[in-house]
Coordinates of C-alpha atoms in Angstrom, one line a residue:
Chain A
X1 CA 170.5 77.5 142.7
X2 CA 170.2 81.3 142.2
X3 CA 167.9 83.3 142.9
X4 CA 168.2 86.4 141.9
X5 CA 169.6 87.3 138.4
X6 CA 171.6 90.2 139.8
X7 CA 174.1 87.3 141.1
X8 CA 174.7 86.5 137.4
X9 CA 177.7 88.4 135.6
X10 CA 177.2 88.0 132.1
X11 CA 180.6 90.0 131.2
X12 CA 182.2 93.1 131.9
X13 CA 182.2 96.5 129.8
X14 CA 185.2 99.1 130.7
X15 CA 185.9 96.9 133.8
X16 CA 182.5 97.4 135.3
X17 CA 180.5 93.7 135.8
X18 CA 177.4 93.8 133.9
X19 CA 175.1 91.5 135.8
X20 CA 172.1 89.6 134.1
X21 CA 169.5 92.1 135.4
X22 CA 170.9 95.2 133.6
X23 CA 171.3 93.3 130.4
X24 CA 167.8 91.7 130.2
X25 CA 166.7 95.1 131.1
X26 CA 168.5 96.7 128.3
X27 CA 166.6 93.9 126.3
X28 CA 163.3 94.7 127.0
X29 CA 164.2 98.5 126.3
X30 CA 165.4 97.6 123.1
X31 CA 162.5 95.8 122.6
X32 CA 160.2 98.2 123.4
X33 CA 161.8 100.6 121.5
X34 CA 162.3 99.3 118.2
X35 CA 158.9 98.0 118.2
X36 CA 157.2 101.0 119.2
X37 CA 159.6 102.8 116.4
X38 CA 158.9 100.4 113.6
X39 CA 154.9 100.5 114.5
X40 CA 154.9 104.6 114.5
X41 CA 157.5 105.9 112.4
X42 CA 154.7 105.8 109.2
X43 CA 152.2 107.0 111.5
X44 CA 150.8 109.9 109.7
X45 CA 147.4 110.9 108.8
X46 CA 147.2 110.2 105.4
X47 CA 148.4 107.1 106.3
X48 CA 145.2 104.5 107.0
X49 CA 146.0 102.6 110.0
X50 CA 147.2 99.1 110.3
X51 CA 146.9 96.3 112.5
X52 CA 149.6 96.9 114.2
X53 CA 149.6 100.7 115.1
X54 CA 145.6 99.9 115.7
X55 CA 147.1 97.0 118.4
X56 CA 149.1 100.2 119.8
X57 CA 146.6 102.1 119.8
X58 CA 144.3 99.7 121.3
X59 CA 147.4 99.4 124.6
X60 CA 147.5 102.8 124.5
X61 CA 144.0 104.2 125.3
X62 CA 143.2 101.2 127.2
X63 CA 146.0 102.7 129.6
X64 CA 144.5 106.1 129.5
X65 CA 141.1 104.8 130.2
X66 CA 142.2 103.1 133.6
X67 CA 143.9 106.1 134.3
X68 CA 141.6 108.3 134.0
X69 CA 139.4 106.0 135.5
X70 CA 141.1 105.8 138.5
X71 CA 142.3 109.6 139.0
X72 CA 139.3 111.1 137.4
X73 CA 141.9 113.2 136.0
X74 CA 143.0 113.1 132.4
X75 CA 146.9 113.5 132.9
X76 CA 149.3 112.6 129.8
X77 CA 152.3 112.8 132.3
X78 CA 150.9 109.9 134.2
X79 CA 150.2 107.7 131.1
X80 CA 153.7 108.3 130.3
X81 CA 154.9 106.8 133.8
X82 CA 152.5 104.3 134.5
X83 CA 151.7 103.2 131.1
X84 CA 155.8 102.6 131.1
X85 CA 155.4 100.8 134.3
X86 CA 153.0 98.6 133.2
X87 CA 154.8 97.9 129.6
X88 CA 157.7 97.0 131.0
X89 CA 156.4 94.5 134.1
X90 CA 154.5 92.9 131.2
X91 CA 156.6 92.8 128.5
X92 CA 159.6 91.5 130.9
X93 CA 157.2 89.1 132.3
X94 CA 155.9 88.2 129.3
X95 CA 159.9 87.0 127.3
X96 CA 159.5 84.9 130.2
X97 CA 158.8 82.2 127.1
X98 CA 162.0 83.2 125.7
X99 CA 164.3 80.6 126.4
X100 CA 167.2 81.6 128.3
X101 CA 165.7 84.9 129.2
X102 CA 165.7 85.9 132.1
X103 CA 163.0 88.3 133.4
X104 CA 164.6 91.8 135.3
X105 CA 161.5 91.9 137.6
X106 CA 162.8 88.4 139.0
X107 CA 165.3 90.7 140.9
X108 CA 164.7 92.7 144.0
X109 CA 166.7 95.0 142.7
X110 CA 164.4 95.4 139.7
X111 CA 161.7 95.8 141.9
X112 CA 163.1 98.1 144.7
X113 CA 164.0 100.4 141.4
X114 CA 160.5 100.7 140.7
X115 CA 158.5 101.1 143.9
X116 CA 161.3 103.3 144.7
X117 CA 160.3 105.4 141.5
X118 CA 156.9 105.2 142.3
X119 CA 157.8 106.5 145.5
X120 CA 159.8 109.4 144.5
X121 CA 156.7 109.7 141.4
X122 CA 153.9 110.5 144.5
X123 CA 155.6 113.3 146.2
X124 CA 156.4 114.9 142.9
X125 CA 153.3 114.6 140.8
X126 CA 151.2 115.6 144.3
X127 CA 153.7 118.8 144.3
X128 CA 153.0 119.4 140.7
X129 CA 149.4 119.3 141.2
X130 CA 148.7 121.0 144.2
X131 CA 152.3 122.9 145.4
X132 CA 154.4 122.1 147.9
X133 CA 152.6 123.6 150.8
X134 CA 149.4 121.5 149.4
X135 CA 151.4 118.2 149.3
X136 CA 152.7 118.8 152.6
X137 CA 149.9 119.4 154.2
X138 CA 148.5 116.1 153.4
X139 CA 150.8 114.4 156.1
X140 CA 149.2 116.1 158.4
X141 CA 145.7 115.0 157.6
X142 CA 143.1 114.2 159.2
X143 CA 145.0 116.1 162.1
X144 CA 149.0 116.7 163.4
X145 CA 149.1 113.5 165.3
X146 CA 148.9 111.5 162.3
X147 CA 152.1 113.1 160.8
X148 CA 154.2 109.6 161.4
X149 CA 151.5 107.5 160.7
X150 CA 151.2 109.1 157.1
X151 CA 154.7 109.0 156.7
X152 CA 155.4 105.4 157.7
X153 CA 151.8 104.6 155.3
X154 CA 154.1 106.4 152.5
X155 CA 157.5 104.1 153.1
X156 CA 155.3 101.1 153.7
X157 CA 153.4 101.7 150.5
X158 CA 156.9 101.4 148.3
X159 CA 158.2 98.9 150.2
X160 CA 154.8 96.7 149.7
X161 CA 154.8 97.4 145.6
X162 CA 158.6 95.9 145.8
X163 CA 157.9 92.9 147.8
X164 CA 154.4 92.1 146.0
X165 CA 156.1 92.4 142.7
X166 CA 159.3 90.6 143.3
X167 CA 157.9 87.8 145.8
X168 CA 155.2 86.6 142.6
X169 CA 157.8 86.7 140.2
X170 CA 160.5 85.1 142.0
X171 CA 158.1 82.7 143.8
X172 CA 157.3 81.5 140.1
X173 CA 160.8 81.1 139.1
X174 CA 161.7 79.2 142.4
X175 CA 158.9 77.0 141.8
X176 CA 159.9 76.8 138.3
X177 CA 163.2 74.9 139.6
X178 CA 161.9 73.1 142.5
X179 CA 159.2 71.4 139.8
X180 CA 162.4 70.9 137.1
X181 CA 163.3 68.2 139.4
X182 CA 160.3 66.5 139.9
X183 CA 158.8 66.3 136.5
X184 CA 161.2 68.1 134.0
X185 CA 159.3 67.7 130.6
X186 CA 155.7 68.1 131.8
X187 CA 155.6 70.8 134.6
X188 CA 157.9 73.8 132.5
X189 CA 155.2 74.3 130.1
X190 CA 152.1 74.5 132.8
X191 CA 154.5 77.0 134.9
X192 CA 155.4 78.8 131.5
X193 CA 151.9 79.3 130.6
X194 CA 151.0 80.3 134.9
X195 CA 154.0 82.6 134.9
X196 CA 152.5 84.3 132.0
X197 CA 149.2 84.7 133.5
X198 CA 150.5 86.1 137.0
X199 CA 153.4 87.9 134.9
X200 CA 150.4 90.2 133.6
X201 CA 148.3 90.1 136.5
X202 CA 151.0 91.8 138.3
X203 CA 151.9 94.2 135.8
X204 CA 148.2 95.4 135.8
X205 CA 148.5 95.1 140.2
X206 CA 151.3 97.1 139.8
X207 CA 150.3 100.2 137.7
X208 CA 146.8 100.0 139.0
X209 CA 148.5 100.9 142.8
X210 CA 150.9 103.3 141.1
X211 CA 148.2 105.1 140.2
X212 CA 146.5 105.0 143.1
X213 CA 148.9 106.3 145.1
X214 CA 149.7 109.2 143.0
X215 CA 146.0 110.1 142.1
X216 CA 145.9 109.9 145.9
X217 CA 148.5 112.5 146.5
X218 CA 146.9 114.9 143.1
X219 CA 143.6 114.4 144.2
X220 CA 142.0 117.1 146.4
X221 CA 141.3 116.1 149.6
X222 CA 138.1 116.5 151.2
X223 CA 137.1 119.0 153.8
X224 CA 137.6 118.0 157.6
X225 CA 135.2 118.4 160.2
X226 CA 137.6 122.3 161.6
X227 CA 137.0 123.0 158.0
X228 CA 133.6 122.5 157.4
X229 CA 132.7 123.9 160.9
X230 CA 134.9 127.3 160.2
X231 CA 133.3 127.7 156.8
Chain B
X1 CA 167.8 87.5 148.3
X2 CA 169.5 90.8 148.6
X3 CA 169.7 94.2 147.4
X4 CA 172.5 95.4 145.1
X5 CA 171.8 99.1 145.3
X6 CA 174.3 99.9 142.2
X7 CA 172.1 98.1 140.4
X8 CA 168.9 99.9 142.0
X9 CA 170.4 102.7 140.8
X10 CA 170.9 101.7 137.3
X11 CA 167.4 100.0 137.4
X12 CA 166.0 103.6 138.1
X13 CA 167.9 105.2 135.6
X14 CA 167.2 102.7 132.9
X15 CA 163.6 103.4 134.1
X16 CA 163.5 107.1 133.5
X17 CA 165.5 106.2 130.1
X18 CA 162.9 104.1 129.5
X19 CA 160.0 106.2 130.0
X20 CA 161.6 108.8 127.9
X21 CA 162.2 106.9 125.3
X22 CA 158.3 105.6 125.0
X23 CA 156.8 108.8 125.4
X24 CA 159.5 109.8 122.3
X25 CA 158.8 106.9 120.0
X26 CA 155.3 105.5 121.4
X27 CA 152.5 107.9 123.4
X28 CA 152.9 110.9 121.7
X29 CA 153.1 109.4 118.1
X30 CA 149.7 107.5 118.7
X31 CA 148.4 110.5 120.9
X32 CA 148.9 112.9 118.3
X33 CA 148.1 110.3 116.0
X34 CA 144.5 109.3 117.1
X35 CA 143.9 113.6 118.3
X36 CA 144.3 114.4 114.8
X37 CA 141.8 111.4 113.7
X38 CA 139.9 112.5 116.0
X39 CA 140.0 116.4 114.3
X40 CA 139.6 115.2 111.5
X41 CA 136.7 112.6 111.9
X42 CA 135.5 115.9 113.7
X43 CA 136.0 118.0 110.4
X44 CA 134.0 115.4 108.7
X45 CA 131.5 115.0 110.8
X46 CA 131.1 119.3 110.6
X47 CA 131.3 118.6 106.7
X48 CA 128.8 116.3 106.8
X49 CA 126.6 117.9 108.9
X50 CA 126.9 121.4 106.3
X51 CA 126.2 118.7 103.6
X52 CA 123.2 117.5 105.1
X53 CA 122.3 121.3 105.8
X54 CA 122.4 122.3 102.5
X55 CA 120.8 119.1 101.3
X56 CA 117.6 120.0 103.0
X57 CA 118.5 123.2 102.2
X58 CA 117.8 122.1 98.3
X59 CA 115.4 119.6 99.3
X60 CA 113.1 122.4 100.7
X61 CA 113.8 124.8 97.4
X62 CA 113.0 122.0 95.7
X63 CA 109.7 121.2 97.5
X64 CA 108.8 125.0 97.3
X65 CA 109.7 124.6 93.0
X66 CA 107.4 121.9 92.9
X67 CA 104.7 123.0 94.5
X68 CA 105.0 126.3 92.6
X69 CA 105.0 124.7 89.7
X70 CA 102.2 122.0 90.6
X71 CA 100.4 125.3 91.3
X72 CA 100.7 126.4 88.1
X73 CA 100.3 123.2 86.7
X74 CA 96.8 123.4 88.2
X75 CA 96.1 126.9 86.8
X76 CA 96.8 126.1 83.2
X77 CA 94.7 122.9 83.3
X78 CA 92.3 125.0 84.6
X79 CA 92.7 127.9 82.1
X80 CA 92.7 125.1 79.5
X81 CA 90.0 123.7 81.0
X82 CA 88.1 127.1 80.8
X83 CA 89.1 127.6 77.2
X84 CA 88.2 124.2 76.0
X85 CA 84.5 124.6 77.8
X86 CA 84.4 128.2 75.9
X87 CA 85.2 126.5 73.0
X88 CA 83.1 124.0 73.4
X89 CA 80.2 126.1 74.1
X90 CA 81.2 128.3 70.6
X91 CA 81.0 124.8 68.7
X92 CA 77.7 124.5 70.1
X93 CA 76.3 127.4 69.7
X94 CA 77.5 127.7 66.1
X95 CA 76.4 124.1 65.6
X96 CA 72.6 125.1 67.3
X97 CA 73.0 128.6 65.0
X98 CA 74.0 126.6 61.7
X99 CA 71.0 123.7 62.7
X100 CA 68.7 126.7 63.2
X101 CA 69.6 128.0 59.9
X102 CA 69.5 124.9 58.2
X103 CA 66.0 123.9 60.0
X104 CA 64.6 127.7 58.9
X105 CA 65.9 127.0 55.1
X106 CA 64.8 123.3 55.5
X107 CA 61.2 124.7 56.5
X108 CA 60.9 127.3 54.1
X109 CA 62.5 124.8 51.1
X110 CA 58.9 122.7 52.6
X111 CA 57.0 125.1 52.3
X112 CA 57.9 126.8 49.1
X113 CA 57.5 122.8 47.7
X114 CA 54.5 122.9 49.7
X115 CA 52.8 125.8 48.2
X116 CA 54.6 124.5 44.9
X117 CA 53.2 121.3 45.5
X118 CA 49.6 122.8 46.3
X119 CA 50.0 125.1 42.7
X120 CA 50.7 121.9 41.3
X121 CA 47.6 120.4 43.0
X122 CA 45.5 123.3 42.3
X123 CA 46.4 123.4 38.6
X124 CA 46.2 119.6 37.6
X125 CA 42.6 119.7 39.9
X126 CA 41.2 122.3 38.0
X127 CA 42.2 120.9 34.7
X128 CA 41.6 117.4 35.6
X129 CA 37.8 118.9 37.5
X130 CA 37.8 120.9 34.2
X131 CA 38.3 118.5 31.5
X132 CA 35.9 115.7 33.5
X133 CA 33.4 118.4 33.8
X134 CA 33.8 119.4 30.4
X135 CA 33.7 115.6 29.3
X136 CA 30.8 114.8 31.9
X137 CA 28.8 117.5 30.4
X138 CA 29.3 116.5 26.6
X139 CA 28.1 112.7 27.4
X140 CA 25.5 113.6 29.8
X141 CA 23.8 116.8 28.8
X142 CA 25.1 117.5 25.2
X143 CA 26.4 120.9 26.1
X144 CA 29.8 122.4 26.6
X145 CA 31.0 123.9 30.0
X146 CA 31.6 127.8 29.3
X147 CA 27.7 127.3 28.1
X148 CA 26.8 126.6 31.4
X149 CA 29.1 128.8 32.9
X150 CA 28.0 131.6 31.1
X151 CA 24.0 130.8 32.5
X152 CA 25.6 130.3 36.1
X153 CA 26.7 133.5 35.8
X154 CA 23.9 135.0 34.2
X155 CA 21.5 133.2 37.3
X156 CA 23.7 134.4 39.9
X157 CA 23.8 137.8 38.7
X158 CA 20.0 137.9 38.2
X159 CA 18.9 138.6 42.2
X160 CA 21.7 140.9 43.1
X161 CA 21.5 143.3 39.3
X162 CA 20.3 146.0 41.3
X163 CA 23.4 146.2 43.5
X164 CA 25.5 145.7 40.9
X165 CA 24.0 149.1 39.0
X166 CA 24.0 150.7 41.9
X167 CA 27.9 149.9 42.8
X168 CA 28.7 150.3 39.0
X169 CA 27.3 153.8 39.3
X170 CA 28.3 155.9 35.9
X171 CA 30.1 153.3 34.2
X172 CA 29.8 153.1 30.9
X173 CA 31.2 149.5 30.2
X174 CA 31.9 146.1 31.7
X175 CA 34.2 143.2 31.0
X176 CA 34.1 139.8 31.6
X177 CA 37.2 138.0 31.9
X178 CA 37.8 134.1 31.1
X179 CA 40.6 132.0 31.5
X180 CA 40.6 131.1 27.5
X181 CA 38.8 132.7 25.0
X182 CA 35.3 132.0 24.8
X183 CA 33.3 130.3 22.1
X184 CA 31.3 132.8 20.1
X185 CA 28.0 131.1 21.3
X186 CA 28.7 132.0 24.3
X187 CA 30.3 135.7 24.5
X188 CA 26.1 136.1 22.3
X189 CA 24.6 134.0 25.3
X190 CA 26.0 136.4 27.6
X191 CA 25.7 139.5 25.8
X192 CA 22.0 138.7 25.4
X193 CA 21.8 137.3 29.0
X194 CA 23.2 140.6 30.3
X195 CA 21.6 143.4 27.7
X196 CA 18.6 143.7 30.0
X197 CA 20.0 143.8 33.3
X198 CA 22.7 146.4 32.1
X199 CA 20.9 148.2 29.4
X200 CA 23.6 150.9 29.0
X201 CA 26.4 149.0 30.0
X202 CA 28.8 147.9 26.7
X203 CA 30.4 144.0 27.4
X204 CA 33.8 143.2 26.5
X205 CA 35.5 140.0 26.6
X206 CA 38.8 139.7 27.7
X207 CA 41.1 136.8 28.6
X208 CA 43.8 135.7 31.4
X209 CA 45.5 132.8 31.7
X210 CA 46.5 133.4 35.2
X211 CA 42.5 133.3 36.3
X212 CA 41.0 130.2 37.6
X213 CA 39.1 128.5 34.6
X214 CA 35.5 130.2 35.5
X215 CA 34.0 133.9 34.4
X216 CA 34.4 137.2 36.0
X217 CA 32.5 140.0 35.1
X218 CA 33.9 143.5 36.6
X219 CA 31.6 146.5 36.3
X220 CA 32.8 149.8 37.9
X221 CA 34.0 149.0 40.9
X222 CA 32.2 145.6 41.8
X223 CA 32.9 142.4 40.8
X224 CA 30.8 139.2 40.3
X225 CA 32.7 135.8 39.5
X226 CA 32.4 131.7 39.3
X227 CA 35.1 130.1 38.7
X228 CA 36.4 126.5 39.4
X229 CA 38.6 127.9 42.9
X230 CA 35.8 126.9 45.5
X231 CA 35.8 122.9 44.1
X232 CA 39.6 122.8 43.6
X233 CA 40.0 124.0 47.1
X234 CA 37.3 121.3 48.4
X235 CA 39.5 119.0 46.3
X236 CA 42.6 120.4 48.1
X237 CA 41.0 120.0 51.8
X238 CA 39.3 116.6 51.0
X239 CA 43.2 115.5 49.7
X240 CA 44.7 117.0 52.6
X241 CA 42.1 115.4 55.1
X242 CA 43.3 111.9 53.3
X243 CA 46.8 112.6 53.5
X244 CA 46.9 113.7 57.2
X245 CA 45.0 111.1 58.6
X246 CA 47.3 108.4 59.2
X247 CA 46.6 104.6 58.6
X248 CA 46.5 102.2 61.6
X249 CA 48.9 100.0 62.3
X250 CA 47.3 96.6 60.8
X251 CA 44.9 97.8 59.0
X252 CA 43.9 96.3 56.0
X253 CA 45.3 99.1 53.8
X254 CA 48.4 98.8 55.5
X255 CA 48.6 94.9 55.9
X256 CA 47.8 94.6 52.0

């Protein structure tokens, strides 16, 4: 049994193994692309809108919304990360129906890529929105001593968005298996139709925290007790 | 379960590929997309709003229009008004005017046929009181009317001769006038009658046919007459009195 598609070599390009996480990854990229290209490349003004670019649409602002929900802070750089975050959990989780496909989030690696991005994403959209001395300073809130505190919270944060994100989908693909056996032509369309569910479920987890955390990090702080005494 | 950090690395990369490539082909083109819907529902919306502006705009120029020209509406129906009452009253007053004129001709037309009528009377009276006298006389007493005229006269003459001389003063003659000419029997009866009263008076006979039928003697400058006038105009009054008194409803007259 394997559990994690980066194990798979599919075939080799230049003499470098390609393993079955890149190439499903390259899938969904394609995917994405060519549909969001074929849905916008008559989008002009004169042009009444159709289903399709309304269903766009539709994704689109319902992304911004939450954001902006969320950071209170209308920010088109964020709707390009997280909304990109969240199309790709889903969309991956959701070829899940595909036969043979196998979804990229399945693999830590997958995962680790991504809460390390989201990691990396905090520090730099909190230095874009307040400076570097303004970001830094955060670590050392509410007072010095918390300096490793804050910085383990930080670590701990990524490390908690990989293993949430990889432990639901792999759990459901382990299950999957373990259920194969049991009761092979009843239980893969009940897990099918569950994988689904948690597949977006988790997508939605995921980019709701990213966004969290990095509103977090953009998001003023409030005045401490020093600060509201010296003022 | 393990880590394969070459592939973490191309996970991140595809990632940040990724992210590119939908904020190329994906955000912005539905971003701008729905900003410049949203400009130009905006645009509208502005449009619309001058639209409705100038709407109410017109509607108010056209409210002022109409009650401008119900105002003067109301003034020509009331200038119309004023002219037809004018003319009204005109039409009236001609009409009252022409009804006047007509009732003033209409009145004088009954009395001229009045007083025609009363000619008429007069004249058929004193022929008809004339000739019945006359006749009256011939079968009754055997003598002719101008006889007895001539001895009325010649009686009523008799107590007042004195006055008569003294009115006639130095005249010289006298003249007795008669409606026709007088029967020689009678211009000698009151020659004869006269010659003593008026001694030095000379009598002439003379005749008009406009006199009542009767005698009138004129001396100087008084006069002394009888003629038939008094009866006809009893006749006249006793006709009149007839005429004017009405009959009563149911009366025998009238039921017969």
């Amino acid at each position: 049994m394997t559990l994690s598609p980066d194990q798979t070599i599919l075939f080799e390009l230049w003499g470098i193994p390609l393993n079955a996480t890149l190439f499903y990854t390259w899938v969904v990229m394609a995917f994405l692309t060519i549909v969001s290209l074929l849905i916008t490349r008559n989008l002009r003004p004169d042009v009444p809108p159709n289903r399709w670019r309304t269903t766009l649409e539709v994704i689109v602002q319902g992304i911004q919304s939450q954001i902006e929900e969320i950071s209170r802070r209308p920010s088109r750089h964020l709707l390009y990360y997280v909304g990109t975050l969240f199309l790709f959990v889903a969309t991956s989780n959701l070829l899940l129906v595909v036969p043979g496909f196998e979804p990229p989030t399945s693999s830590l690696s997958t995962t680790t890529a991504l809460a390390l991005s989201v990691l990396i994403a905090v520090p730099m959209f909190g230095v874009n929105s307040r400076g570097v001395g303004g970001y830094l300073k955060t670590y050392l809130e509410p007072s010095v001593i918390m300096l490793p505190f804050n910085i383990i919270s930080e670590f701990s944060r990524g490390i908690s968005l990989a293993i949430r994100l990889y432990g639901n989908i792999m759990s459901g693909a382990v299950i999957a298996v373990i259920l194969l056996g049991v009761a092979p032509f009843f239980f893969p369309v009940v897990l099918d139709l569950l994988g689904l569910l948690t597949g977006m479920i988790q997508a939605y987890i995921f980019a709701i925290l990213a966004t969290v955390y990095i509103s977090t990090a953009t998001t003023p702080s409030r005045p401490t007790q020093t600060q509201k005494d010296s003022q | 379960m393990s880590i394969d950090w070459i592939t973490v690395a191309a996970q991140i990369a595809n990632f940040l590929v990724l992210v590119w490539l939908l904020k190329r082909f994906l955000y912005r083109p539905i971003l701008d997309g729905i900003d410049a819907r949203e400009a130009e529902i905006a645009s509208r919306m502005q449009e619309a709003v001058q639209a409705r502006h100038k709407a109410e705009q017109a509607e108010a120029e056209y409210r002022q229009k109409l009650r401008s020209q119900q105002s003067q509406d109301a003034d020509l129906s009331e200038a119309i008004r004023k002219a037809a009452e004018d003319k009204r009253d005109a039409i009236l007053a001609d009409a009252r005017e022409q009804q006047e004129r007509e009732r003033a001709l209409w009145l004088t037309q009954r009395d001229d046929e009045a007083r025609e009528y009363a000619q008429k009377l007069h004249h058929v009276g004193a022929e008809a009181l004339l000739s019945l006298t006359r006749k009256a006389l011939g079968d009754l007493a055997d003598d002719t009317l101008e006889a007895r005229m001539a001895a009325q006269l010649i009686r009523k003459i008799g107590p007042m001769a004195a006055d008569l001389r003294t009115a006639a003063g130095a005249a010289a003659g006298a003249v007795i006038y008669s409606h026709a000419p007088l029967p020689p029997g009678v211009t000698d009866r009151l020659t004869s009658g006269l010659a003593p009263l008026f001694p030095e008076v000379a009598l002439e006979f003379r005749t008009d046919p406009e006199q009542a039928p009767g005698l009138v003697l004129r001396i100087g400058g008084a006069q002394v007459a009888w003629t038939l006038d008094s009866y006809i105009d009893g006749l006249e009054a006793r006709v009149a009195d007839r005429l004017t008194a009405a009959p009563e409803p149911g009366g025998p007259d009238h039921g017969q």
